[in-house]
Structures are given as structure tokens and as C-alpha cells.
mmCIF file of C-alpha atoms and ligand atoms in Angstrom:
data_model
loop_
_atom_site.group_PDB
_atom_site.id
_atom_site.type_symbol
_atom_site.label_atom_id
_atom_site.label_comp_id
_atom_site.label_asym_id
_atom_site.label_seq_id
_atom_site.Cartn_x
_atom_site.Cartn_y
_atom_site.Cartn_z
ATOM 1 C CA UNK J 178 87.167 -44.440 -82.863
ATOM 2 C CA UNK J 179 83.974 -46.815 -82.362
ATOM 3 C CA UNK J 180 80.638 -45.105 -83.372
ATOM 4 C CA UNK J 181 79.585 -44.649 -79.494
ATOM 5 C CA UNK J 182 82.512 -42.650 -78.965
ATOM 6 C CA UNK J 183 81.686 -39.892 -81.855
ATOM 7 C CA UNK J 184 78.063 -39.987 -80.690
ATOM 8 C CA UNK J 185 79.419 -39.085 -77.252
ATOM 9 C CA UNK J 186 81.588 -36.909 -78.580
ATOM 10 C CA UNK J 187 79.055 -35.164 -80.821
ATOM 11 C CA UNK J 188 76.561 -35.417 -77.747
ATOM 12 C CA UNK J 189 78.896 -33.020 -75.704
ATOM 13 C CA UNK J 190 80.030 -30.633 -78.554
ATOM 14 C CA UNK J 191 76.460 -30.266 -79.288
ATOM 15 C CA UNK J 192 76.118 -29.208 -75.807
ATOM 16 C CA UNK J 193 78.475 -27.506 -75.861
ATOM 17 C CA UNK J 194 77.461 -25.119 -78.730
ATOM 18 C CA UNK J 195 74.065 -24.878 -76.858
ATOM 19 C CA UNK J 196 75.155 -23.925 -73.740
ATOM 20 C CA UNK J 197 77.855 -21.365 -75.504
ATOM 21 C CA UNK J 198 74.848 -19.709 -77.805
ATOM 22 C CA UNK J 199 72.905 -19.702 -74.615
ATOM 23 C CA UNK J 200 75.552 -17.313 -72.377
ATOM 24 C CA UNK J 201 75.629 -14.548 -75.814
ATOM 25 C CA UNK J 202 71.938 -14.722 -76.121
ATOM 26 C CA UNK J 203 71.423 -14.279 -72.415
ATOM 27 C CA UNK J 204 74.050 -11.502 -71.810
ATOM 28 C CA UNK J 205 72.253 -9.602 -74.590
ATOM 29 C CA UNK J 206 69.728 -8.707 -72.075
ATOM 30 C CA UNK J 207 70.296 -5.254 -70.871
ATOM 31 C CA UNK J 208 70.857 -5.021 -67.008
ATOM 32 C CA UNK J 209 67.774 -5.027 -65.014
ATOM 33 C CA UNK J 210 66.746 -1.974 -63.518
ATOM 34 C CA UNK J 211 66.244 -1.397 -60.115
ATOM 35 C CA UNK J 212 64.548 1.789 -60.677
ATOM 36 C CA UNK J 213 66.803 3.239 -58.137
ATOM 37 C CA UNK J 214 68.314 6.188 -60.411
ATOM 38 C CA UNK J 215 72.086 5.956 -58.846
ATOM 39 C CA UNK J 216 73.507 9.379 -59.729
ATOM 40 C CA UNK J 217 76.609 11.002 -59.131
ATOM 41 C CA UNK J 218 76.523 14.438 -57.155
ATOM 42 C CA UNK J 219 79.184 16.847 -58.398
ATOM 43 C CA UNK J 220 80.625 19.634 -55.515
ATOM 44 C CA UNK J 221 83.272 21.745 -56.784
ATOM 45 C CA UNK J 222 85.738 22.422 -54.010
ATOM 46 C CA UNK J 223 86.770 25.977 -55.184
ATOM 47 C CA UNK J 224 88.481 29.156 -52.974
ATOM 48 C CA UNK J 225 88.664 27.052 -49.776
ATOM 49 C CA UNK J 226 84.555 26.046 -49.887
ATOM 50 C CA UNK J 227 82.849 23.143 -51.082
ATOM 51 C CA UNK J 228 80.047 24.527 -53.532
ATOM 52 C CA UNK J 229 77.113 23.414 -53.194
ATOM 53 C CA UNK J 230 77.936 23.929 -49.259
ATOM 54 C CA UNK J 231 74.774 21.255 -48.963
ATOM 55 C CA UNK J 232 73.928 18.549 -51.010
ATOM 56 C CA UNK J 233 71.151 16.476 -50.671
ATOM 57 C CA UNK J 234 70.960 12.700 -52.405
ATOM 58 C CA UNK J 235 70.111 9.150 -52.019
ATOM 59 C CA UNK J 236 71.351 6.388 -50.706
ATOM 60 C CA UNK J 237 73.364 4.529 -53.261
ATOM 61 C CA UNK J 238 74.469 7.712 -54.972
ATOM 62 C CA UNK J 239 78.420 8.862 -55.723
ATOM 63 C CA UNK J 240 79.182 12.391 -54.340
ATOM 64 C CA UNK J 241 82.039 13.546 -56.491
ATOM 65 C CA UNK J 242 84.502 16.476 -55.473
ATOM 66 C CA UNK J 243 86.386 18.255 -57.837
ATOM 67 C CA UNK J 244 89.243 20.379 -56.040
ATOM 68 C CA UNK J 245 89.433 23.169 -58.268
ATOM 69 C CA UNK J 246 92.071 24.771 -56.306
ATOM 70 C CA UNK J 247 95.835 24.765 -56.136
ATOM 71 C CA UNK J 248 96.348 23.085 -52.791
ATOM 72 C CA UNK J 249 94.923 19.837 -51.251
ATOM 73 C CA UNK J 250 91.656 19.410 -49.427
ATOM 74 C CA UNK J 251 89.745 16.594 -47.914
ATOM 75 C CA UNK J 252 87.077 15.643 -47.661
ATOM 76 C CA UNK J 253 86.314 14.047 -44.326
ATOM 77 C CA UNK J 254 83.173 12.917 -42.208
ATOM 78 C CA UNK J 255 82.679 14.631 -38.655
ATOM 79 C CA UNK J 256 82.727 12.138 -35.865
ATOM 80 C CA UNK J 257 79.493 10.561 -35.376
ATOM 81 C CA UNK J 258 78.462 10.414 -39.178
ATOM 82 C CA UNK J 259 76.188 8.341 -40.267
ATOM 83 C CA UNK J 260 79.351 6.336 -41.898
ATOM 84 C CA UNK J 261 82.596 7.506 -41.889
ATOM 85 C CA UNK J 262 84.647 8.696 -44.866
ATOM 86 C CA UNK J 263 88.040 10.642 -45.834
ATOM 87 C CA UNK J 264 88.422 11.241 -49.055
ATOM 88 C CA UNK J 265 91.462 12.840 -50.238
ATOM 89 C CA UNK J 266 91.590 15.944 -52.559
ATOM 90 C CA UNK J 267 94.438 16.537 -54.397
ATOM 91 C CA UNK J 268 95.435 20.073 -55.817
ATOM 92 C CA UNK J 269 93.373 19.796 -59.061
ATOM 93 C CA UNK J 270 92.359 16.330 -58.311
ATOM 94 C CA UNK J 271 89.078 14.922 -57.534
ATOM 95 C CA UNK J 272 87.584 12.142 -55.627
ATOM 96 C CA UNK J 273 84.446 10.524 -54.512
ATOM 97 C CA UNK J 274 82.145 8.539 -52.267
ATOM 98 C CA UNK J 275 79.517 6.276 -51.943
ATOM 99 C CA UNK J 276 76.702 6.833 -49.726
ATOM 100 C CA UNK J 277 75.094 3.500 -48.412
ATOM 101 C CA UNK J 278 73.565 5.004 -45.159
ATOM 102 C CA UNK J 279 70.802 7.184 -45.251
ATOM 103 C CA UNK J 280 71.283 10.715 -42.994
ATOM 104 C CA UNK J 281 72.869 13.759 -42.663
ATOM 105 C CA UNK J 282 76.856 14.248 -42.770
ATOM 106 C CA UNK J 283 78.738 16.692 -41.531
ATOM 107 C CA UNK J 284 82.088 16.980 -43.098
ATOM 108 C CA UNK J 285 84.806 19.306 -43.216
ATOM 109 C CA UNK J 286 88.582 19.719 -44.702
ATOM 110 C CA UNK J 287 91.117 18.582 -42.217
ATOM 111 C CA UNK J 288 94.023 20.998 -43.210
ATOM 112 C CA UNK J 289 91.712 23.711 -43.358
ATOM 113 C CA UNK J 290 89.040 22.928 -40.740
ATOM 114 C CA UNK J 291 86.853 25.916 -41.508
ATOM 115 C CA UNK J 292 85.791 24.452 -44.682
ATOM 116 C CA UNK J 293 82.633 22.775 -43.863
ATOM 117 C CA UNK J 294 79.969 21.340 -45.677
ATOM 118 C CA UNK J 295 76.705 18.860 -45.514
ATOM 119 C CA UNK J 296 75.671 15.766 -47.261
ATOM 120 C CA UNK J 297 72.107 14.519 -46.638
ATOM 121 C CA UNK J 298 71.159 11.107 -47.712
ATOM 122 C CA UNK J 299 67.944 10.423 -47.963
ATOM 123 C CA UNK J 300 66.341 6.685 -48.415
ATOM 124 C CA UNK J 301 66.689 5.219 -51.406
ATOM 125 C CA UNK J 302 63.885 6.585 -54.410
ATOM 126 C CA UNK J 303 61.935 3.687 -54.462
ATOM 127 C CA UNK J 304 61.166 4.215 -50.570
ATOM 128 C CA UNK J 305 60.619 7.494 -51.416
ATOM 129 C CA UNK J 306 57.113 6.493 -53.023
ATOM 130 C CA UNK J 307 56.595 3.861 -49.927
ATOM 131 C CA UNK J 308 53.324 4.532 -48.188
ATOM 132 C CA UNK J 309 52.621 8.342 -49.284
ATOM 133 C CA UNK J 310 49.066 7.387 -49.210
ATOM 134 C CA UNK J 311 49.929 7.001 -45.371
ATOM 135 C CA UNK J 312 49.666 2.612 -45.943
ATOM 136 C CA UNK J 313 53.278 1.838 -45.485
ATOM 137 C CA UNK J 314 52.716 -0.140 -48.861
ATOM 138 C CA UNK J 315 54.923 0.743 -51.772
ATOM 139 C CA UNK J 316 52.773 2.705 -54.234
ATOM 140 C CA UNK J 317 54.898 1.525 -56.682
ATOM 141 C CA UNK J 318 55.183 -1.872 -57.696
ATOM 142 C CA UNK J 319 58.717 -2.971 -59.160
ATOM 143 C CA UNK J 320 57.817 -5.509 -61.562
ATOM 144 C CA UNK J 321 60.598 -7.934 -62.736
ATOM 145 C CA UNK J 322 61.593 -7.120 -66.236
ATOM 146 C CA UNK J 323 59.590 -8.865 -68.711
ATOM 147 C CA UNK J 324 61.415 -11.743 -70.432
ATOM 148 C CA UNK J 325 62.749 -10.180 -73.324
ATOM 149 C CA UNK J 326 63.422 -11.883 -76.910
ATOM 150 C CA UNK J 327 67.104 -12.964 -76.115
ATOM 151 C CA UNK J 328 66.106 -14.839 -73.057
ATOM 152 C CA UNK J 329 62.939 -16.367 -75.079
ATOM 153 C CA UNK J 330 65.820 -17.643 -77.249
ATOM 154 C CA UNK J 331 68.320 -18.816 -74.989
ATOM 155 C CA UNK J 332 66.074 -21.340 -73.015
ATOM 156 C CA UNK J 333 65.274 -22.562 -76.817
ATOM 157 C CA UNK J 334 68.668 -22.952 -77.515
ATOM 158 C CA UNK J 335 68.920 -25.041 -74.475
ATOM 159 C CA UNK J 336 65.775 -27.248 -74.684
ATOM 160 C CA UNK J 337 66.853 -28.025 -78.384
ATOM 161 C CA UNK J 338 70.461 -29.175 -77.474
ATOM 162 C CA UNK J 339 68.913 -31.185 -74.560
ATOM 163 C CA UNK J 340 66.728 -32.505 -77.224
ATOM 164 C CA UNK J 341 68.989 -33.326 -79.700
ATOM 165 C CA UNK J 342 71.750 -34.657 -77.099
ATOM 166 C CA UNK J 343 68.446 -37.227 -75.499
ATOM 167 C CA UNK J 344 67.673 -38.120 -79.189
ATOM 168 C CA UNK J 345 71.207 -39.103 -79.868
ATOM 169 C CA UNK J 346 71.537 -40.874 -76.601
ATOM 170 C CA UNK J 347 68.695 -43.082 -77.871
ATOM 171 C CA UNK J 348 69.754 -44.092 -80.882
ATOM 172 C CA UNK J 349 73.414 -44.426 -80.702
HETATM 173 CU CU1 CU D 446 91.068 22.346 -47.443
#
């Protein structure tokens, strides 16, 4: 093994290492926030009723039903929802959904039709604060996340391997 060929070889395992400590620093940086507050909206399905009866959340929110009772229910959008869903309900089961679309759902229990019950979804919370001065402007600015200390650290982790691999590239 010539001397070029561990340079080369030290070049890439340097980079390597860089690029590796780079990724952990980097994923250290908690998620960033889109200020959108998902939630998940619990409605116990209890004595042949959904309970709350009406719901109201936001878009990108989880309705979860929890079939309390000893025979199955569903769960199951009117025709003409907003978006449709059918969500199966086990006897002491649960199950859930994901509201995308904003508006009002009518659903009901297709073995037992008279069970009825309303989901509103209203736009998502950060249009919620959109114009309510009346200027169709957010009110509310969402700034990116500040660069935190991990990220800081990562693109010096980088810049010294690229450093140290340019050096070496000079003077093998
Ligand atoms: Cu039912």
C-alpha cells in the first residue's frame, strides 16, 4: 500500500466520520414545530350513542372512538361529507380518523342507523389567527426554528472534515 493510497484512504474515512457525527448531531434537533397543535379527539361510543354527539376540531386532528359497548358499531361518513370515512368499531374496540378537510360531517353507525353524530373541522389553528384584524394577513408570524446548538455543530463537523480532507489532498 503506496502512501497515496492511505492518504485516500484516510481522506474518505475522515469523511466519513464527519459526515457520520454530522447525521447524530443533526437528528438531535427536536422536530420543528408547526405550531399546528395536532390533537386527538376522544368520543366514547357507549349505549348505542356516540358521546360527545358533536365534536368540533381541526384539520389535521385524530378523532378517536372508543366502543365501549358489547356489540360492533361504525363509524361511517354520510354521503356528501366533506371526505369520506368508515371506520370500524369493534365490540370493545376502538378506532380512529384523520381529518384533512375542513367542514362539517355527518356520520352515523351503519348496523344501527339511528346512531348519529357530527364532526366539525374547522381550518387548521394557525388560520385560525389569519386576518382577525380583518387584513387577510396572518397575525402570527411562524418563524423557522432558530438554529439550535446541534445544528451549529454539525455544519462544524462538516467544514472541518472538508478541511482536513482539502489539506490532505494537498499535501499527499
Ligand atoms: Cu352501532
Amino acid at each position: 500500500m503506496n502512501t497515496a493510497s492511505v492518504a485516500r484512504r484516510m481522506r474518505v474515512a475522515l469523511l466519513a466520520v464527519s459526515l457520520a457525527l454530522a447525521v447524530v448531531a443533526a437528528s438531535g434537533r427536536p422536530a420543528a414545530s408547526h405550531g399546528n397543535g395536532l390533537d386527538v379527539a376522544m368520543v366514547d361510543v357507549v349505549d348505542f350513542a356516540y358521546e360527545p354527539q358533536t365534536i368540533t376540531i381541526h384539520v389535521g386532528d385524530t378523532v378517536q372512538w372508543n366502543n365501549a359497548d358489547d356489540v360492533d358499531h361504525t363509524a361511517t361518513s354520510v354521503d356528501g361529507a366533506p371526505a369520506a370515512f368508515d371506520v370500524y368499531l369493534a365490540a370493545g374496540a376502538w378506532g380512529s380518523f384523520t381529518f384533512e378537510t375542513a367542514g362539517t360531517y355527518d356520520y352515523f353507525c351503519v348496523p344501527h342507523p339511528t346512531m348519529t353524530g357530527i364532526i366539525v373541522v374547522e381550518p387548521a389553528h394557525e388560520e385560525d389567527e389569519a386576518g382577525a384584524d380583518g387584513s387577510g394577513v396572518p397575525d402570527v408570524a411562524m418563524p423557522a426554528p432558530p438554529a439550535s446548538a446541534p445544528t451549529a455543530f454539525a455544519v462544524l463537523v462538516v467544514l472541518l472534515g472538508l478541511a482536513a480532507a482539502l489539506w490532505r489532498r494537498g499535501t499527499a
